[in-house]
PDB file of C-alpha atoms in Angstrom:
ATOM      1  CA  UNK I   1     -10.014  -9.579  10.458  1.00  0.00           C
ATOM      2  CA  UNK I   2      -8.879  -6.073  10.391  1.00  0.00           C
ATOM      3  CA  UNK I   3     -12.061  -3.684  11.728  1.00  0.00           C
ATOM      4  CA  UNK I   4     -11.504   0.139  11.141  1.00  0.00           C
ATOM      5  CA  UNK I   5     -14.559   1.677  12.878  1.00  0.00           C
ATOM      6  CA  UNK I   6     -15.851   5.711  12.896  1.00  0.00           C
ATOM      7  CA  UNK I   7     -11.767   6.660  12.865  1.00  0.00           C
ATOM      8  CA  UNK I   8     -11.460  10.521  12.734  1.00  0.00           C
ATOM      9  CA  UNK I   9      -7.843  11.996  11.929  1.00  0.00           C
ATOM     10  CA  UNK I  10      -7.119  15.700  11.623  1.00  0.00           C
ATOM     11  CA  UNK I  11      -4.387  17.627  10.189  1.00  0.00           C
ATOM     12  CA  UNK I  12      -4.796  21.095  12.252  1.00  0.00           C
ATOM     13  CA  UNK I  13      -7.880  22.008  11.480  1.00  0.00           C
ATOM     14  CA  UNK I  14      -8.094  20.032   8.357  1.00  0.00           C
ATOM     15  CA  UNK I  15     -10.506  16.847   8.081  1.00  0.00           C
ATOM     16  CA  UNK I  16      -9.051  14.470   6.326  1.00  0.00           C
ATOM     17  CA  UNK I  17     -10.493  10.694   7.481  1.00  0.00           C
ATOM     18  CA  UNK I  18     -14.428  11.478   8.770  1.00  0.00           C
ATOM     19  CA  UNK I  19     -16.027   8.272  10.666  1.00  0.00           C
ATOM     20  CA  UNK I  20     -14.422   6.281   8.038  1.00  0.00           C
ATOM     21  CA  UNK I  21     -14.964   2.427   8.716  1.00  0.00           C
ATOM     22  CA  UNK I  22     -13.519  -0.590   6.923  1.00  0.00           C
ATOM     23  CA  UNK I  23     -13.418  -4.311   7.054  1.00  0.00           C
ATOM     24  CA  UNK I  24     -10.971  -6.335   5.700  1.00  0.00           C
ATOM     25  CA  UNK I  25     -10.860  -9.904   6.117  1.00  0.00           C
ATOM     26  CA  UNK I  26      -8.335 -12.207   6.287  1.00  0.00           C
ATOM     27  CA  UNK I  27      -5.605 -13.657   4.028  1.00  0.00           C
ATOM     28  CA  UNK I  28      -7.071 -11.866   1.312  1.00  0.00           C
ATOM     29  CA  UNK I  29      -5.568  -9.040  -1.006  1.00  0.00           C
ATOM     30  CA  UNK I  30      -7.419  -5.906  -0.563  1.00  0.00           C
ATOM     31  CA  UNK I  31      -7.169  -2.455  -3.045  1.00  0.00           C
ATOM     32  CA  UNK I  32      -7.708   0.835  -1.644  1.00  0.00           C
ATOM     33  CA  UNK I  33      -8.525   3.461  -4.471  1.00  0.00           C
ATOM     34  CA  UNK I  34      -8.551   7.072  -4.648  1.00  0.00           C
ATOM     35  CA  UNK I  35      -7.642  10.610  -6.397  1.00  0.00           C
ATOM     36  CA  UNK I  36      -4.533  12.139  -5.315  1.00  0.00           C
ATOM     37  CA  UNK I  37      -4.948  14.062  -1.691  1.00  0.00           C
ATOM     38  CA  UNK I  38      -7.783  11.741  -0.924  1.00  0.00           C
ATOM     39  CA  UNK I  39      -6.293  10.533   2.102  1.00  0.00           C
ATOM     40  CA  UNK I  40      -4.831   6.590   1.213  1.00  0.00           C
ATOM     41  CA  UNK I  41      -1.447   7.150   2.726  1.00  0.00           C
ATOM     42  CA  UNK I  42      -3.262   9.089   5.519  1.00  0.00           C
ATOM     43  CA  UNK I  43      -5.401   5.736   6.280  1.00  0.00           C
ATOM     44  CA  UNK I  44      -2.255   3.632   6.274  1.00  0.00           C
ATOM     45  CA  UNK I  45       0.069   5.466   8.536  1.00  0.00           C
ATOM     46  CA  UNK I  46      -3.025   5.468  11.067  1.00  0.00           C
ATOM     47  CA  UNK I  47      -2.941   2.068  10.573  1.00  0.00           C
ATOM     48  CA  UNK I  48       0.398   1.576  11.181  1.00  0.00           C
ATOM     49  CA  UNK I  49       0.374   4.464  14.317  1.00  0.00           C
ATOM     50  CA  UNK I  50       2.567   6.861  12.476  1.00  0.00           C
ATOM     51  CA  UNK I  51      -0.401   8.948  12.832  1.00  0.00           C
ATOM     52  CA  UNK I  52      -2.888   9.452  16.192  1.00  0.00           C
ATOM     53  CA  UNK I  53      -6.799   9.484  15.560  1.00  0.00           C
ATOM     54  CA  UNK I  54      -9.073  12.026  17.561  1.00  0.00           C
ATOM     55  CA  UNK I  55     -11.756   8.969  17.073  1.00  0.00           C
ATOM     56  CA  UNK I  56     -12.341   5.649  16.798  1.00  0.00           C
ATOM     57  CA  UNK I  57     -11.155   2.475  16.797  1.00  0.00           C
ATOM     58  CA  UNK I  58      -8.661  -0.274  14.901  1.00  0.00           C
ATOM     59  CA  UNK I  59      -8.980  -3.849  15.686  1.00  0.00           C
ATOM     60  CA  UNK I  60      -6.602  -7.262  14.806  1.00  0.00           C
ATOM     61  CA  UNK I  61      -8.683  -9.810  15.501  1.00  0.00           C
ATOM     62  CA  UNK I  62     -11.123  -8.089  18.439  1.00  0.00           C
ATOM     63  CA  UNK I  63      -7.951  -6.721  20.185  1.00  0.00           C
ATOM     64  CA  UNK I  64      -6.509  -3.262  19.681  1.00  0.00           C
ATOM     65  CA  UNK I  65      -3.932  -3.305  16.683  1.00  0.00           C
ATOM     66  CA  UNK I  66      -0.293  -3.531  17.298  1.00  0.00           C
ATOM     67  CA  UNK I  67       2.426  -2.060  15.116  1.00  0.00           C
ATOM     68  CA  UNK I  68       4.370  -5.254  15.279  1.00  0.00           C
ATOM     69  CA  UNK I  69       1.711  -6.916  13.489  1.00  0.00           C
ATOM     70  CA  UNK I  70       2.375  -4.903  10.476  1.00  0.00           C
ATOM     71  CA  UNK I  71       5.252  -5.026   7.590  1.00  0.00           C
ATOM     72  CA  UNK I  72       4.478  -1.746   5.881  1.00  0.00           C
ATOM     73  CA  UNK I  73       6.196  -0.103   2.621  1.00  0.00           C
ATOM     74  CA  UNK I  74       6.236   3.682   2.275  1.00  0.00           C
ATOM     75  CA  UNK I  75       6.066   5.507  -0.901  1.00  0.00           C
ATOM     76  CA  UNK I  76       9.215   7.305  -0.394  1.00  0.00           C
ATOM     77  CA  UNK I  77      11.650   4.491   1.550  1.00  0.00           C
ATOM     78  CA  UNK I  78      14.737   5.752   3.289  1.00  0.00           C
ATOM     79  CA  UNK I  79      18.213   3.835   3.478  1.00  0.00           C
ATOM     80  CA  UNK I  80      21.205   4.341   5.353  1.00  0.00           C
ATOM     81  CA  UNK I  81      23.574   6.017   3.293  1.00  0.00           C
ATOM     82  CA  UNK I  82      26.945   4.429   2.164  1.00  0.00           C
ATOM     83  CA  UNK I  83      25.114   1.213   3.127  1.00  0.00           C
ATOM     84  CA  UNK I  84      25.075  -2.044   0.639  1.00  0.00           C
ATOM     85  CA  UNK I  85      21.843  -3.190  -0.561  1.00  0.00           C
ATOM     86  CA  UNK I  86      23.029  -6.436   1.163  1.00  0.00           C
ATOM     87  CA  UNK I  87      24.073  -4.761   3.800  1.00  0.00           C
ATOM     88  CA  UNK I  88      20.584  -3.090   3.811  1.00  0.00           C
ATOM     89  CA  UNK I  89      18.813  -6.693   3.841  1.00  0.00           C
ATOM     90  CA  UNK I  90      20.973  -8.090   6.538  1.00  0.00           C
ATOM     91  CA  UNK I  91      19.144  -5.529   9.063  1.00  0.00           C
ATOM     92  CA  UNK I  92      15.771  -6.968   8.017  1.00  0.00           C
ATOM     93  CA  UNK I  93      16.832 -10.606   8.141  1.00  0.00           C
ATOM     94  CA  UNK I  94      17.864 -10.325  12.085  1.00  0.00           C
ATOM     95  CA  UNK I  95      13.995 -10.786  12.439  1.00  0.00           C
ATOM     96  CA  UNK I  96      13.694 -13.761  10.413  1.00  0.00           C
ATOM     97  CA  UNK I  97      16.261 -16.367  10.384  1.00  0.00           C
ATOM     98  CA  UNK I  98      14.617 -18.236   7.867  1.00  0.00           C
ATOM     99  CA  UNK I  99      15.477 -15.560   4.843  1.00  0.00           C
ATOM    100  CA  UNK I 100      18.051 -16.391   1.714  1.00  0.00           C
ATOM    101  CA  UNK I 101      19.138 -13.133   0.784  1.00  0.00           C
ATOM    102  CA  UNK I 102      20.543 -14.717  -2.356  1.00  0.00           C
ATOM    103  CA  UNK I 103      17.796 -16.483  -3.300  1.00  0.00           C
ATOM    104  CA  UNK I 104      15.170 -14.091  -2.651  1.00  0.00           C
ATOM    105  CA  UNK I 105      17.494 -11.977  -5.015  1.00  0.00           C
ATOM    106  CA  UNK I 106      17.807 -14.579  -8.023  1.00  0.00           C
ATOM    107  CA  UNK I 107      13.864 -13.199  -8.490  1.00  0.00           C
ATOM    108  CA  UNK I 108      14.981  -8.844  -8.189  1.00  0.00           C
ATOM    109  CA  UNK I 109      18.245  -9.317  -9.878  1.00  0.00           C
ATOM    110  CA  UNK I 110      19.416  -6.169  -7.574  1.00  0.00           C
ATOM    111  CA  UNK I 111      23.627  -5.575  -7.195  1.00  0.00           C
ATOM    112  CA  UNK I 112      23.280  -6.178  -3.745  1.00  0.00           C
ATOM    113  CA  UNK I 113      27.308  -5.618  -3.158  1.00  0.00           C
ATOM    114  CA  UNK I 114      26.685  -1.817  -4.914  1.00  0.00           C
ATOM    115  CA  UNK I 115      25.593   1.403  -2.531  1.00  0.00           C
ATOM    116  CA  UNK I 116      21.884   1.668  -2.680  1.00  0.00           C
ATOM    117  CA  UNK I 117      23.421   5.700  -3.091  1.00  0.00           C
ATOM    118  CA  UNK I 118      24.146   4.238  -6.929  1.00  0.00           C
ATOM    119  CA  UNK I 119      20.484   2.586  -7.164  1.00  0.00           C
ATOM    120  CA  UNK I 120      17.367   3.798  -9.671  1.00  0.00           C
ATOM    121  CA  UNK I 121      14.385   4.352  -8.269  1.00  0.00           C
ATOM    122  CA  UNK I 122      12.847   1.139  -9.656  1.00  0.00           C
ATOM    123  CA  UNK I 123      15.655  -0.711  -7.676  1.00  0.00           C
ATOM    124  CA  UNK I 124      15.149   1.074  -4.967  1.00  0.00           C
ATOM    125  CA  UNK I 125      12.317   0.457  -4.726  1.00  0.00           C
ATOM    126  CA  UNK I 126      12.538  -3.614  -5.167  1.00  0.00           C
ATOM    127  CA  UNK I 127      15.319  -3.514  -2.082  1.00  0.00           C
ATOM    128  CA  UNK I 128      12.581  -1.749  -0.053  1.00  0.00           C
ATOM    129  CA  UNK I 129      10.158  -4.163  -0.910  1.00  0.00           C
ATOM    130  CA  UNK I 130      12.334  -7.487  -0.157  1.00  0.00           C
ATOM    131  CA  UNK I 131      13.111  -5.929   3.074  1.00  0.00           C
ATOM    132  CA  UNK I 132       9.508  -5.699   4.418  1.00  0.00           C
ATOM    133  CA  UNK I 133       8.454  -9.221   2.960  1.00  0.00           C
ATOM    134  CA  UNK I 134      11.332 -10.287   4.851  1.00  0.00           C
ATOM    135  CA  UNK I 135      10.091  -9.317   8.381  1.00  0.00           C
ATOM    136  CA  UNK I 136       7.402 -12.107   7.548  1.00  0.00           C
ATOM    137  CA  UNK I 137       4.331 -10.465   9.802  1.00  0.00           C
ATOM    138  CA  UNK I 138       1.232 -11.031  10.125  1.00  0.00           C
ATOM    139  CA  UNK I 139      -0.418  -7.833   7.836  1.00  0.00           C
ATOM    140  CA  UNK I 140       1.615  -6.417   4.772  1.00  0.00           C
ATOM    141  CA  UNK I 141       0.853  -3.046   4.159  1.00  0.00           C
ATOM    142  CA  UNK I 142       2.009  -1.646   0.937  1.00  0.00           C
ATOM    143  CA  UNK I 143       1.589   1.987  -0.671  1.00  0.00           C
ATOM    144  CA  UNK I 144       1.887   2.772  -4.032  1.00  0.00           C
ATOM    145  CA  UNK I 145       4.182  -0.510  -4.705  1.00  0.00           C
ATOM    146  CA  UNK I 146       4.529  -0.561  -8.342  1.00  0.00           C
ATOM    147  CA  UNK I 147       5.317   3.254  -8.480  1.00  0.00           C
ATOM    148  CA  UNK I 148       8.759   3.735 -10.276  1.00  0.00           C
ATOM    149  CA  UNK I 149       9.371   0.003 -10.928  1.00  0.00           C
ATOM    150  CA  UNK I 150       9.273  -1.803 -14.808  1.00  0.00           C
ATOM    151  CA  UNK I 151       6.546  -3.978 -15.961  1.00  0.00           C
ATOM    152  CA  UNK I 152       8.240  -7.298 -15.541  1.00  0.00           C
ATOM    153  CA  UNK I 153       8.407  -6.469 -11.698  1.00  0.00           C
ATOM    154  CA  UNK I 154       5.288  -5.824 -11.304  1.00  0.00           C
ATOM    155  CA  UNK I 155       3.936  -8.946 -12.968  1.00  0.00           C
ATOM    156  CA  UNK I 156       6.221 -10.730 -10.179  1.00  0.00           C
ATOM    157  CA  UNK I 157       5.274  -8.417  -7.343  1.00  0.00           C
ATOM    158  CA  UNK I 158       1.693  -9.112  -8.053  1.00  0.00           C
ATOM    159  CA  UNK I 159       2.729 -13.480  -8.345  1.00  0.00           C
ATOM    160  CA  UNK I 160       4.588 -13.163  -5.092  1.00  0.00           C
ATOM    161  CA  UNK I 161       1.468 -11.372  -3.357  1.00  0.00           C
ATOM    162  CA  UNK I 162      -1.022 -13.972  -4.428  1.00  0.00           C
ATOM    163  CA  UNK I 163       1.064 -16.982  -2.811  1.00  0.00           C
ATOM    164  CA  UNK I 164       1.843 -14.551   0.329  1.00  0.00           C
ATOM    165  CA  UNK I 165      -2.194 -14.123   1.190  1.00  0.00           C
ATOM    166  CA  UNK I 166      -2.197 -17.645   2.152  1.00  0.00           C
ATOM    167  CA  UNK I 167       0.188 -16.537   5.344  1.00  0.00           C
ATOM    168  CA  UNK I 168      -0.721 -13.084   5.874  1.00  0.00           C
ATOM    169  CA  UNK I 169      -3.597 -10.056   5.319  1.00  0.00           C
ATOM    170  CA  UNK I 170      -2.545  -7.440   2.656  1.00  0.00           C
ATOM    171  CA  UNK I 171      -3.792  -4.013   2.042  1.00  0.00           C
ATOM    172  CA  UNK I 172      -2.323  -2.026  -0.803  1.00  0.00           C
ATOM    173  CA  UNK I 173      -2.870   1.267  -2.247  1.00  0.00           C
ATOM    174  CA  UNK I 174      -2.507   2.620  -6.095  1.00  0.00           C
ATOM    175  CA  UNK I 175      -3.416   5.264  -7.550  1.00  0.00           C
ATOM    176  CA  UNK I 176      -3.626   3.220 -11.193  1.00  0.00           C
ATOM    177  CA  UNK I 177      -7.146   1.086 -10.805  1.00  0.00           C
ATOM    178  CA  UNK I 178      -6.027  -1.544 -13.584  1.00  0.00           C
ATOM    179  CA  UNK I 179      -2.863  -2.524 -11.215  1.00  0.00           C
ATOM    180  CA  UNK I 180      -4.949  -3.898  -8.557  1.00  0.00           C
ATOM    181  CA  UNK I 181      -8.019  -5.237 -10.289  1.00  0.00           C
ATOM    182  CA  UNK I 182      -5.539  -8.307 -11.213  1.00  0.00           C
ATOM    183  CA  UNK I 183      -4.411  -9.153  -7.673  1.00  0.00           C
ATOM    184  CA  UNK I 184      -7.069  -8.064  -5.352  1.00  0.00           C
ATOM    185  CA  UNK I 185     -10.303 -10.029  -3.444  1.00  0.00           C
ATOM    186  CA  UNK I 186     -11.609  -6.532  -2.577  1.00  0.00           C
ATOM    187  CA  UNK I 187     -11.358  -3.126  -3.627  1.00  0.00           C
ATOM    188  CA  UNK I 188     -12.489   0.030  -1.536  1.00  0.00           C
ATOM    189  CA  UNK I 189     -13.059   3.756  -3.311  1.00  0.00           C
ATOM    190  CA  UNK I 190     -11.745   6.288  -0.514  1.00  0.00           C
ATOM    191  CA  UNK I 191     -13.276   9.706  -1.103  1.00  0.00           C
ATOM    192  CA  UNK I 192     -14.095  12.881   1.132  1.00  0.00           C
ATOM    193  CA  UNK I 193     -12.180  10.945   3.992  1.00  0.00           C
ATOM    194  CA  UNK I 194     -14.946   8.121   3.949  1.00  0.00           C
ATOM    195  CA  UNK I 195     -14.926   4.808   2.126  1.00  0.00           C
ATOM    196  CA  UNK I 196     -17.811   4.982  -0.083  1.00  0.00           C
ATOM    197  CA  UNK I 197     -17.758   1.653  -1.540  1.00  0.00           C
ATOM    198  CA  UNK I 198     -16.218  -1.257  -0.795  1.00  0.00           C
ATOM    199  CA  UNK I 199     -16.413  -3.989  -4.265  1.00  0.00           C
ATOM    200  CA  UNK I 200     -15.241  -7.887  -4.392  1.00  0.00           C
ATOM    201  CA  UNK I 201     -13.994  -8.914  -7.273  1.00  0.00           C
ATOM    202  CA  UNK I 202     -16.470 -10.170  -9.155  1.00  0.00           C
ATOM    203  CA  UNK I 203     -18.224  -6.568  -9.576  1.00  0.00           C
ATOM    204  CA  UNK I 204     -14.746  -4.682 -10.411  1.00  0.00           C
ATOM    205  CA  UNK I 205     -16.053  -3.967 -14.226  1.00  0.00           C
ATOM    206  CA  UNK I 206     -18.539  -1.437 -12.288  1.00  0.00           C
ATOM    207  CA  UNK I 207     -15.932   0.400  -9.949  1.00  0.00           C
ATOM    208  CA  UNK I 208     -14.218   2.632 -12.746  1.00  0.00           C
ATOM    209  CA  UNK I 209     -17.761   4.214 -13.992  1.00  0.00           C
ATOM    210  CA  UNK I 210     -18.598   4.361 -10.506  1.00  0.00           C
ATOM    211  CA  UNK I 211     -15.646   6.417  -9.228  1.00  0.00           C
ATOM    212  CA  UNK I 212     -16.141   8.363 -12.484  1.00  0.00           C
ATOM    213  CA  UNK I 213     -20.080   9.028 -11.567  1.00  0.00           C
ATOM    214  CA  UNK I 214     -18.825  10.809  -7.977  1.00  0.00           C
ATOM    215  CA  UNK I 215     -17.093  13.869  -9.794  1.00  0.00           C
ATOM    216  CA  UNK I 216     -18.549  13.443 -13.608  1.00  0.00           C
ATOM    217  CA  UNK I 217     -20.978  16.915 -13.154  1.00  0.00           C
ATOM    218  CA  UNK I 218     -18.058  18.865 -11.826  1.00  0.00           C
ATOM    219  CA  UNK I 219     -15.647  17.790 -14.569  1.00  0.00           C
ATOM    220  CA  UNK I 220     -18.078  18.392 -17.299  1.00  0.00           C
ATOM    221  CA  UNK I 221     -19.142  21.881 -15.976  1.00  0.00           C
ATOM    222  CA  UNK I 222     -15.303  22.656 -15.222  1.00  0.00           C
ATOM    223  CA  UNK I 223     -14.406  21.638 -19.153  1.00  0.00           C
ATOM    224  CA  UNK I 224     -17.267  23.507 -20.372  1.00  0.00           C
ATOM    225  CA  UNK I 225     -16.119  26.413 -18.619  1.00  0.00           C
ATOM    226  CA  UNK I 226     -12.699  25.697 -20.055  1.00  0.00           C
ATOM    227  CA  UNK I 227     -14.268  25.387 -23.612  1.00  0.00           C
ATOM    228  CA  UNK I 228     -15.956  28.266 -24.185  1.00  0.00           C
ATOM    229  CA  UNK I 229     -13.182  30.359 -22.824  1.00  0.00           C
ATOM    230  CA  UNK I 230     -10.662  29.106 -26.133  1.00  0.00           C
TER     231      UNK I 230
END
């Protein structure tokens, strides 16, 4: 169980996660939601102790949590340049003994013996995301994974997280509700640095209308405005 209780984290003098608290439970795949700016990434690299909080708490299990308990993806990934994408895989697979580069490959189809320098994004991206999987902890984080990447990796992305649950506790963030409403046990709505629901999956036909209820007065008054200024 992952417990994320009253954490505070500023930027300067900017609020941006207020007494937020979340559960997640175990070997389960959980969504976090939210508008752009809302504070998602924010949440993970506190998480993951990129960032410091000025309160609160996050637990593993009833003990404080540790960053090697986490695999995590970034958004933007960085590589080594004039560095293979085997080359590239081969540093993650010191950590896990147990990992066929080649085979794990026969799924990405990636040019592993090509510079990542001559990669897409999309394949970039798929490296990146082999690369955590392969250091095989205990909580995969992953942010924005499907950004940048076609729809034929995605479908297996989303297979190969619903056979990892069964070993490990996922939390992953998208800004594009209908790409986690297929994978996920839980989703939670982050707004105004709070979580302000938290749905399972049997209620996700109500989450869209809900997020839509939080800012439907403002948009309406903001169109109007726009409207009858044409």
């Amino acid at each position: 169980m992952i417990s994320i209780r009253n954490i505070k984290v500023d930027y300067g003098n900017q609020n941006v996660l207020n007494n937020l608290d979340l559960e997640i439970k175990p070997n389960t795949i959980h969504g976090l939601v939210g508008l752009n700016g809302s504070g998602k990434t924010t949440l993970l690299n506190t998480i993951f102790g990129i960032k410091k909080m000025t309160q609160g708490d996050i637990l593993y299990n009833g003990h404080a949590m540790k960053r090697q308990d986490i695999a995590y993806l970034e958004t933007i990934n960085y590589f080594y340049p004039r560095i293979t994408g085997r080359e590239y895989l081969a540093i993650f697979s010191i950590k896990n003994k147990n990992f066929e580069i080649d085979k794990w490959n026969n799924l990405f189809e990636l040019p592993l013996d090509k510079l990542v320098d001559d990669y897409s994004t999309g394949m970039k991206k798929k490296l990146a995301f082999i690369g955590i999987v392969t250091l095989n902890r205990e909580i995969l984080i992953l942010d924005e994974p499907f950004n940048g990447i076609d729809m034929e990796t995605v479908q297996k992305i989303k297979l190969l997280l619903k056979q990892l649950k069964s070993d490990m506790t996922i939390l992953v963030t998208s800004h594009i509700l209908e790409s986690l409403t297929g994978i996920c046990d839980q989703i939670s709505y982050l707004n105004n640095g709070k979580i302000q629901f938290t749905k399972d999956s049997s209620d996700f036909g109500s989450i869209e209308n809900e997020i839509f209820a939080v800012h439907q007065d403002k948009i309406d008054s903001q169109i109007r405005d726009l409207i009858g200024k044409m």
